[in-house]
CSV table of C-alpha atoms in Angstrom, one decimal:
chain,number,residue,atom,x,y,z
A,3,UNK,CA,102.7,146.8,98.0
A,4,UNK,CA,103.6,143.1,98.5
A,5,UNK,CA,106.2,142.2,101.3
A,6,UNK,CA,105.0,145.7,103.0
A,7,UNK,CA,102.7,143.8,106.0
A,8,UNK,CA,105.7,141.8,106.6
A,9,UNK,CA,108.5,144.4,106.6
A,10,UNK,CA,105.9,146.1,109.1
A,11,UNK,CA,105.3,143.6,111.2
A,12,UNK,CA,109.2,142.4,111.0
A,13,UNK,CA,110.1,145.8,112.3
A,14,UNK,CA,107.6,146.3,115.1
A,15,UNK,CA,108.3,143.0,116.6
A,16,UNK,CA,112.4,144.2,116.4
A,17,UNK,CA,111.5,146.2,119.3
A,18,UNK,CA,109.5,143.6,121.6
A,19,UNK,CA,106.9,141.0,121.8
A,20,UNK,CA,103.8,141.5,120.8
A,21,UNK,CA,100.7,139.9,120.2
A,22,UNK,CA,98.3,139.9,117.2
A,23,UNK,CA,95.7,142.5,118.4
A,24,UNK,CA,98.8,144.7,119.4
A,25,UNK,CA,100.6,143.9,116.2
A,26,UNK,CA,97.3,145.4,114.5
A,27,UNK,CA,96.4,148.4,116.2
A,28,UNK,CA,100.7,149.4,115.8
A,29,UNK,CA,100.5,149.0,112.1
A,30,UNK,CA,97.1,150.9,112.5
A,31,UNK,CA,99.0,153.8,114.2
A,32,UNK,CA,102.5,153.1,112.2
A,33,UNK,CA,100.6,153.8,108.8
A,34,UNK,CA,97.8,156.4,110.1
A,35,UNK,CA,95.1,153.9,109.0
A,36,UNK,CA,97.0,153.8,105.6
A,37,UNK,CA,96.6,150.1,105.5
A,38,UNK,CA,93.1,148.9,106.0
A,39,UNK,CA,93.4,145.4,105.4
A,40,UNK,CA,91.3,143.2,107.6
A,41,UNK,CA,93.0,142.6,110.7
A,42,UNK,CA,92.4,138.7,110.6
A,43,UNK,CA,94.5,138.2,107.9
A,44,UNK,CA,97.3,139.4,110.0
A,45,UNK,CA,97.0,136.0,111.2
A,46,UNK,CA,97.9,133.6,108.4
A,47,UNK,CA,100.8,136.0,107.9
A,48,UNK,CA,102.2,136.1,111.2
A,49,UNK,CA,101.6,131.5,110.7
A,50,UNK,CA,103.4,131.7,107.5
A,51,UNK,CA,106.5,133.7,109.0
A,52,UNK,CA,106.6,131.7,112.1
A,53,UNK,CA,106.7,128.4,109.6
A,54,UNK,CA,109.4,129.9,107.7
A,55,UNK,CA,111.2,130.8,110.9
A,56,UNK,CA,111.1,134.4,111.0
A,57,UNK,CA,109.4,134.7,114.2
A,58,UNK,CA,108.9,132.3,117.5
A,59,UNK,CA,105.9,132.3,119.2
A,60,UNK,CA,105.0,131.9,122.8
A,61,UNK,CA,101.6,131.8,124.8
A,62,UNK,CA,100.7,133.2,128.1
A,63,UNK,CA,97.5,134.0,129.6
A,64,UNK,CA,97.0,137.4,130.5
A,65,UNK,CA,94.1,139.0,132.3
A,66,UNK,CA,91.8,135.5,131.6
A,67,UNK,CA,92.7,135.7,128.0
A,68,UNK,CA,95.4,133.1,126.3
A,69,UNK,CA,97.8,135.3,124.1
A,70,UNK,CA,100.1,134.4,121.6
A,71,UNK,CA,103.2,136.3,121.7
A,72,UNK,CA,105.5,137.2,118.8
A,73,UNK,CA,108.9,137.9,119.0
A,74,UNK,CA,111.9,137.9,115.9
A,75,UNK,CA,114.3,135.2,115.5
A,76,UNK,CA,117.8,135.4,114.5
A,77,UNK,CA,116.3,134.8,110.6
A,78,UNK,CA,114.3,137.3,111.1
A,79,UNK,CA,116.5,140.1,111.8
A,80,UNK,CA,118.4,139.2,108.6
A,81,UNK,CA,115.6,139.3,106.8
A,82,UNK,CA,114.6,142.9,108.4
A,83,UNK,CA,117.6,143.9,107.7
A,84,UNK,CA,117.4,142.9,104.0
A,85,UNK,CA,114.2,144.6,103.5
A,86,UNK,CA,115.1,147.8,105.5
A,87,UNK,CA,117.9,148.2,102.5
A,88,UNK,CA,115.6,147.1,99.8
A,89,UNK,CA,113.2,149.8,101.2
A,90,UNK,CA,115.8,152.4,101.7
A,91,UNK,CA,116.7,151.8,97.8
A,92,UNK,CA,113.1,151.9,96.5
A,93,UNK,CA,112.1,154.9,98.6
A,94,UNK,CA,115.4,157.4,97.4
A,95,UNK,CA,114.4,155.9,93.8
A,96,UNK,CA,110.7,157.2,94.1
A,97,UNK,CA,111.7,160.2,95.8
A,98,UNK,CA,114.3,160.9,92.9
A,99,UNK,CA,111.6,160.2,90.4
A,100,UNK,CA,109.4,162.4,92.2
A,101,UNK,CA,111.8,165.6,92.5
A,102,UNK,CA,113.0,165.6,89.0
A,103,UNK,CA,109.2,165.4,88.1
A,104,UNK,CA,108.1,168.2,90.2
A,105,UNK,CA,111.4,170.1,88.9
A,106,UNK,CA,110.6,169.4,85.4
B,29,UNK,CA,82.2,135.7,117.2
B,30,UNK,CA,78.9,133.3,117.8
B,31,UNK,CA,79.2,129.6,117.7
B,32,UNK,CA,78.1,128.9,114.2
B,33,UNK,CA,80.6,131.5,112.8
B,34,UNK,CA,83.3,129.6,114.5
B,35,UNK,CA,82.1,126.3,113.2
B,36,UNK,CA,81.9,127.5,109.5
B,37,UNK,CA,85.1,128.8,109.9
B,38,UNK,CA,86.9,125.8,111.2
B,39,UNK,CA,85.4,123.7,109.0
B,40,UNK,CA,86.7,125.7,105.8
B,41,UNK,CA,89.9,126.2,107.4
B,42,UNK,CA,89.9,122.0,107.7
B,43,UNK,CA,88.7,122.2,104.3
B,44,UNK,CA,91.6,124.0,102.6
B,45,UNK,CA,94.3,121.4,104.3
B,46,UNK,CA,95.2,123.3,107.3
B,47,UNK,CA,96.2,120.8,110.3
B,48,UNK,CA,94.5,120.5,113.1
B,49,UNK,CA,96.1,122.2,115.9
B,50,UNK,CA,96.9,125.4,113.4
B,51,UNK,CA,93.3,125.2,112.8
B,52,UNK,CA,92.6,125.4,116.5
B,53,UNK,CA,95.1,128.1,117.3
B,54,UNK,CA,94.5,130.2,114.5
B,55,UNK,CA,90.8,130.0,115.9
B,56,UNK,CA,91.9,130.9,119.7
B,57,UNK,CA,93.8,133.8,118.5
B,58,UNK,CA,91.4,135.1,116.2
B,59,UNK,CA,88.5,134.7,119.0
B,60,UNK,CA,90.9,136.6,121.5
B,61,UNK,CA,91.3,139.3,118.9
B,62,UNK,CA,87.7,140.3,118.0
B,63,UNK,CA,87.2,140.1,121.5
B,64,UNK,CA,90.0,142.9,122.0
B,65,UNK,CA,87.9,144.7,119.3
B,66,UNK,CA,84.3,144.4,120.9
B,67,UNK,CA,86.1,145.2,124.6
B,68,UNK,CA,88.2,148.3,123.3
B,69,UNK,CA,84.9,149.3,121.2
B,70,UNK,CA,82.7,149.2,124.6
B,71,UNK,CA,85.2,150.9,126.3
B,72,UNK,CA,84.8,153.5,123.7
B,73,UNK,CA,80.9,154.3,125.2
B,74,UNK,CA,79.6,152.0,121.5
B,75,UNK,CA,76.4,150.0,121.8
B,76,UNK,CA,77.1,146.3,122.4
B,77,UNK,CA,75.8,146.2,118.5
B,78,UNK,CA,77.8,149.0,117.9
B,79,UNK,CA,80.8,147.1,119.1
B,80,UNK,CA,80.0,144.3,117.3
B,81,UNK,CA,79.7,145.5,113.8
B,82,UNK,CA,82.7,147.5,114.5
B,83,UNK,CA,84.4,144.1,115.8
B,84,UNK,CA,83.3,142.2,112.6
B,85,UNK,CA,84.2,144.9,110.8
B,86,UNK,CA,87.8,145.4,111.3
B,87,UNK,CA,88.6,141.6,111.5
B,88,UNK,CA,87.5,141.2,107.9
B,89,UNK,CA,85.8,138.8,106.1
B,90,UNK,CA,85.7,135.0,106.8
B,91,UNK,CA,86.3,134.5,103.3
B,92,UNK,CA,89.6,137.0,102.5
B,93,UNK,CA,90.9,134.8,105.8
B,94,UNK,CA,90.2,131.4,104.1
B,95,UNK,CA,91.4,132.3,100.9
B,96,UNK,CA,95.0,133.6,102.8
B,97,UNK,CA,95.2,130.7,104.4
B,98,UNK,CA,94.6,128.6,101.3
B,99,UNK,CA,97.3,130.5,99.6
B,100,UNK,CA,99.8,129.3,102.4
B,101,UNK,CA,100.8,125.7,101.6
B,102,UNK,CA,103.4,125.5,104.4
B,103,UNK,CA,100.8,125.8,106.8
B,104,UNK,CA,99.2,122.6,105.4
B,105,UNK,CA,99.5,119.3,107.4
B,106,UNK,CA,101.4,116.9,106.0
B,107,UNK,CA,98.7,114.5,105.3
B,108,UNK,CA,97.5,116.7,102.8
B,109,UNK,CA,100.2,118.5,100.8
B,110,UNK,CA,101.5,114.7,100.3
B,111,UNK,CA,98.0,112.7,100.6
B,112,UNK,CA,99.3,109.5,97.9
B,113,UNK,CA,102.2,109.3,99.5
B,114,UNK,CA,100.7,109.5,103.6
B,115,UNK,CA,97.8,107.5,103.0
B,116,UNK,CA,99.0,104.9,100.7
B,117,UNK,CA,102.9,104.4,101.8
B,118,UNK,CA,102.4,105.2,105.4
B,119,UNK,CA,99.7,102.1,106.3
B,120,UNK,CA,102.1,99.6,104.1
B,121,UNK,CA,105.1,100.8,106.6
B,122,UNK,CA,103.3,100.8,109.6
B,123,UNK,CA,101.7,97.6,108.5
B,124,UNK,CA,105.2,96.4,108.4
B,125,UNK,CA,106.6,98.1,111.4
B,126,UNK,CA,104.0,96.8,113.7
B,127,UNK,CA,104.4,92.8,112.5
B,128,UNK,CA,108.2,93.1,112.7
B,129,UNK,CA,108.3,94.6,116.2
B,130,UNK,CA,105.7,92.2,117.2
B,131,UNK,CA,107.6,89.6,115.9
B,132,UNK,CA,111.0,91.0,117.8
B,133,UNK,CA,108.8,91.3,120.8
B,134,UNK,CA,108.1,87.8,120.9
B,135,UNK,CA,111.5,86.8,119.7
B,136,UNK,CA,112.8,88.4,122.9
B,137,UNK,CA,110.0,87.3,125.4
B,138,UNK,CA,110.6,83.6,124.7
B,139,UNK,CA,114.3,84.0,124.7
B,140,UNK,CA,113.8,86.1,128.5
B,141,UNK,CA,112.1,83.0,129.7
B,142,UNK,CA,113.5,80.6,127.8
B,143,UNK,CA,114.3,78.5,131.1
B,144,UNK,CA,110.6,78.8,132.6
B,145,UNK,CA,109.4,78.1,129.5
B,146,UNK,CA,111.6,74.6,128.9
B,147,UNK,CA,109.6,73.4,131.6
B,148,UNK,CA,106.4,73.8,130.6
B,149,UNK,CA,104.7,71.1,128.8
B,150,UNK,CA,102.0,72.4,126.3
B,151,UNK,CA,99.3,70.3,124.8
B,152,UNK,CA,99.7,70.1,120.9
B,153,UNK,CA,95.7,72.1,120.7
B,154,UNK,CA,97.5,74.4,122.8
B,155,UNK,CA,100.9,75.1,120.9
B,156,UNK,CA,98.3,74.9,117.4
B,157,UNK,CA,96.1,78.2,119.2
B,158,UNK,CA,99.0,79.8,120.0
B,159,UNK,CA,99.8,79.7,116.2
B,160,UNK,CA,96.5,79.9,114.7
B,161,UNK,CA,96.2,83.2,117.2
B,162,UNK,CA,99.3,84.5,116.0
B,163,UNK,CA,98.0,84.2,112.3
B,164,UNK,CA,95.2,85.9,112.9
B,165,UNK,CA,97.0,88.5,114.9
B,166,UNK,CA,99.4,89.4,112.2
B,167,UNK,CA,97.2,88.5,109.0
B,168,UNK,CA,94.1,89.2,110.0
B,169,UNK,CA,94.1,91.8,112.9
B,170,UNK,CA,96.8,93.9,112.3
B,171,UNK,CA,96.5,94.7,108.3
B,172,UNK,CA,92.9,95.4,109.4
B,173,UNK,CA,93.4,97.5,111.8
B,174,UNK,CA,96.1,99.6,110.1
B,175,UNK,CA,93.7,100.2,107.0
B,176,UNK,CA,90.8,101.0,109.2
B,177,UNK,CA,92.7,103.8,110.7
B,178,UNK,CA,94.8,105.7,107.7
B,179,UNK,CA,90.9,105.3,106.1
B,180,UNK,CA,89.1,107.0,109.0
B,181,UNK,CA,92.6,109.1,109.3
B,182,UNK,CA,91.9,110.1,105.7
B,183,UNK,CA,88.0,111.0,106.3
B,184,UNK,CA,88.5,112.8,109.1
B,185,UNK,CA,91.7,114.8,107.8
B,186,UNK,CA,89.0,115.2,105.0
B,187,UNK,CA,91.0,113.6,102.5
B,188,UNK,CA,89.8,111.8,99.2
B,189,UNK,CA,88.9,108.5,100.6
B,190,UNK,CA,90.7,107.1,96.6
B,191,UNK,CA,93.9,106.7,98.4
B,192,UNK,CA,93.2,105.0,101.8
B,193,UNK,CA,90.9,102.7,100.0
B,194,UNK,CA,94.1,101.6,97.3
B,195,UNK,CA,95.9,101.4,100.9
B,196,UNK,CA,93.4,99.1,102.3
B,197,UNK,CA,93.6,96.8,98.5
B,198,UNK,CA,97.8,97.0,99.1
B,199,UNK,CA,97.7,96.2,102.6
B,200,UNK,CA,95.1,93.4,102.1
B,201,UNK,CA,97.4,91.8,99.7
B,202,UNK,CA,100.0,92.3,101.5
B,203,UNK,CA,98.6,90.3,104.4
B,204,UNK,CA,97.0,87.5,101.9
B,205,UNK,CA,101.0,87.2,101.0
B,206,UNK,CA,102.2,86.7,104.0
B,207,UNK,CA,102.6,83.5,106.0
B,208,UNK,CA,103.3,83.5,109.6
B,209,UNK,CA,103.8,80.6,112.2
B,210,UNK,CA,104.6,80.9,115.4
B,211,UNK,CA,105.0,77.6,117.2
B,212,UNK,CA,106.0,77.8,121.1
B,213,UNK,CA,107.3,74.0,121.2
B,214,UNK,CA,104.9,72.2,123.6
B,215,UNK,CA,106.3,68.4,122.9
B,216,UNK,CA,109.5,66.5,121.8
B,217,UNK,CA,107.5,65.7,118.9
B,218,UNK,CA,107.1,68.8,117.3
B,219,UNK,CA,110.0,70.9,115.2
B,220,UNK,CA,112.1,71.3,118.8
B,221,UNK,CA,112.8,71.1,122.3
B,222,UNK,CA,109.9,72.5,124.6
B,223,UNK,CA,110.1,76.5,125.4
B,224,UNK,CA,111.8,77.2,121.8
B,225,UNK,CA,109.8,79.5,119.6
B,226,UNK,CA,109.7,78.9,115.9
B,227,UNK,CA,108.5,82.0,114.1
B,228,UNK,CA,108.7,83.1,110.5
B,229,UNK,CA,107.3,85.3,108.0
B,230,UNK,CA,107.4,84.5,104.3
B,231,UNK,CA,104.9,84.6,100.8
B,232,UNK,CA,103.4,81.8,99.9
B,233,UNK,CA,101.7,82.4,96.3
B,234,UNK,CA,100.7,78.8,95.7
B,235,UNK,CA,97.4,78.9,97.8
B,236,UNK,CA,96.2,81.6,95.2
B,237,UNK,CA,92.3,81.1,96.0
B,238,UNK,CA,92.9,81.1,99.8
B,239,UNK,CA,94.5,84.4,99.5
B,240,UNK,CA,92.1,86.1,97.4
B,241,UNK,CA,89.8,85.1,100.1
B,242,UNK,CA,91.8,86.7,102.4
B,243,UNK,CA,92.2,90.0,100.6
B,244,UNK,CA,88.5,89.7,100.3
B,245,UNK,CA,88.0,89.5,104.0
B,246,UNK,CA,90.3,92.1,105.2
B,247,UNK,CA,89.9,94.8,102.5
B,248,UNK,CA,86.0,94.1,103.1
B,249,UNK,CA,86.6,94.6,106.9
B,250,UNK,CA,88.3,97.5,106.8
B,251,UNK,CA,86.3,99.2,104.0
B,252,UNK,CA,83.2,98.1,106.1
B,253,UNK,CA,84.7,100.0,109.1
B,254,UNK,CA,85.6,103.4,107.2
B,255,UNK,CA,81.8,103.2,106.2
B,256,UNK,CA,80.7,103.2,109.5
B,257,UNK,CA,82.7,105.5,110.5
B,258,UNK,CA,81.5,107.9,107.6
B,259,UNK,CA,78.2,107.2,107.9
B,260,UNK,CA,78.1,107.8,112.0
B,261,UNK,CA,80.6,111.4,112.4
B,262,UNK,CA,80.6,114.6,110.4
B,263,UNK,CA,83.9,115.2,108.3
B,264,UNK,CA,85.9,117.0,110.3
B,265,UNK,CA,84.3,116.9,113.7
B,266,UNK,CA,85.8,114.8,115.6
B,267,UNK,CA,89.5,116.4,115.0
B,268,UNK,CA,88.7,119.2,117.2
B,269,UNK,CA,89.2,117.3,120.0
């Protein structure tokens, strides 16, 4: 299960900005509540990638509220795309494993 | 989130080495987000204790959030993924950096007005103050102050206090070292023509006891100050702001 919050959150920011609240309840829907992690740790992740310069972050305040905004960087699409293909592998390896199982 | 959680919170994020302003945004963002929660849980028709439960529910506990963050050392602030090497090498170097520029700035002042100051006549009391000032400027004043600073730095970065106070010792020697004079030539008599600025910088180890007195006095100063300062704020509170 390790690197799977980031490949999530990796691909949902591939499509826009979002901020951490959105980031949560999109991985909420993405997953149908399969990952029930508590959403403030989505925080020091999204720190950790933004220090490792996957994403960029930007503030604005919307509605009275002062929200951070995520968005991928060039790093971070390589990255995505390295662990879209790592994904891809592991998952027609499971499913393999699974089918000759279920066959045998 | 109520006040008090905020305050434990930031206090064990402070705790665990994160800097400053991460502390404060990670705070801001994570206040915006359980806010989100308790608004979209209202909006849902749920009690306002409803909401919060449900709020402090799905942010998780305090504790699974400190102990991610601890597990991130690149979020930590310098000061403290490196604290011998910030709080002992950085006062010795700024120590340093501050007498030479000092120095430079001098150099160049009495070189701008070396003209003016050719005419000016200065009583031999007065071109001794200047000197005697200058002393305790750079061997007195300045290693203090340094000290004093990476110490509360330290405290207030909550830091072990071991390695600003070997900082404070070093610097203090340091200073009990060094011998400055800066003479602004006042008379014919003295080492040159009026206006011209004789400054230089270099250890004397023969006054042994004299220096020891002056390690004594700085290092006591400074230590003196960091107590104060210990005894008078909170770890940690004062960084907030």
């Amino acid at each position: 299960m390790a690197g799977i919050p980031e490949f999530l959150v990796l691909r949902l920011l591939a499509d826009r900005e979002m901020y951490g609240y959105e980031i949560a309840r999109a991985i909420k829907i993405a997953t149908q509540e399969a990952l029930s992690l508590g959403e403030g740790v989505l925080y020091p992740a999204l720190h950790a990638m933004e220090a490792r310069g996957l994403l960029r972050s930007r503030s604005a305040q919307v509605e009275g509220r002062v929200r951070v905004y995520y968005g991928l960087t060039a790093r971070g699409r390589t990255r995505l795309a390295r662990l879209t293909k790592d994904w891809r592998r592991l998952s027609l390896g499971v499913e393999s494993l699974l089918g000759s199982a279920d066959h045998g | 989130m109520d006040e008090r959680r905020m305050a434990s919170l930031r206090e064990a994020l402070l705790r665990i080495g994160l800097a400053p302003s991460r502390v404060r945004r990670a705070l801001r963002e994570i206040q915006t987000h359980d806010r989100d929660l308790f608004d979209a849980a209202i909006a849902r028709g749920a009690s306002d204790s409803q909401a919060r439960l449900e709020a402090d529910e799905r942010l998780g506990s305090d504790e699974l959030l400190i102990a991610r963050y601890a597990a991130l050392p690149e979020l930590r602030a310098w000061s403290r993924r490196w604290p011998a090497l910030w709080f002992t090498l950085m006062p010795l170097l700024c120590y340093l950096v501050l007498g030479t520029a000092t120095m430079l700035i001098l150099v160049f002042a009495t070189e701008g007005l070396s003209d003016r100051l050719h005419h000016v006549e200065l009583a031999r009391s007065t071109t001794r103050g200047i000197d005697l000032s200058a002393q305790v400027l750079f061997l007195g004043v300045y290693p203090w102050l340094v000290a004093t600073a990476f110490g509360v730095l330290a405290y207030r970065r909550q830091v072990s206090l071991k390695w600003p106070v070997v900082a404070i010792c070093v610097v203090s020697v340091l200073a009990s070292l060094i011998n400055v004079s800066v003479v602004l030539t006042g008379t014919r008599s003295l080492a040159g023509e009026p206006g011209e600025l004789v400054a230089g910088i270099g250890f004397s180890p023969e006054s042994l006891p004299l220096q020891l007195l002056r390690t004594v006095v700085v290092a006591g100063l400074a230590l003196g100050a960091v107590w104060l300062v210990t005894r008078r704020a909170p770890r940690g509170e004062t960084v907030q702001r």
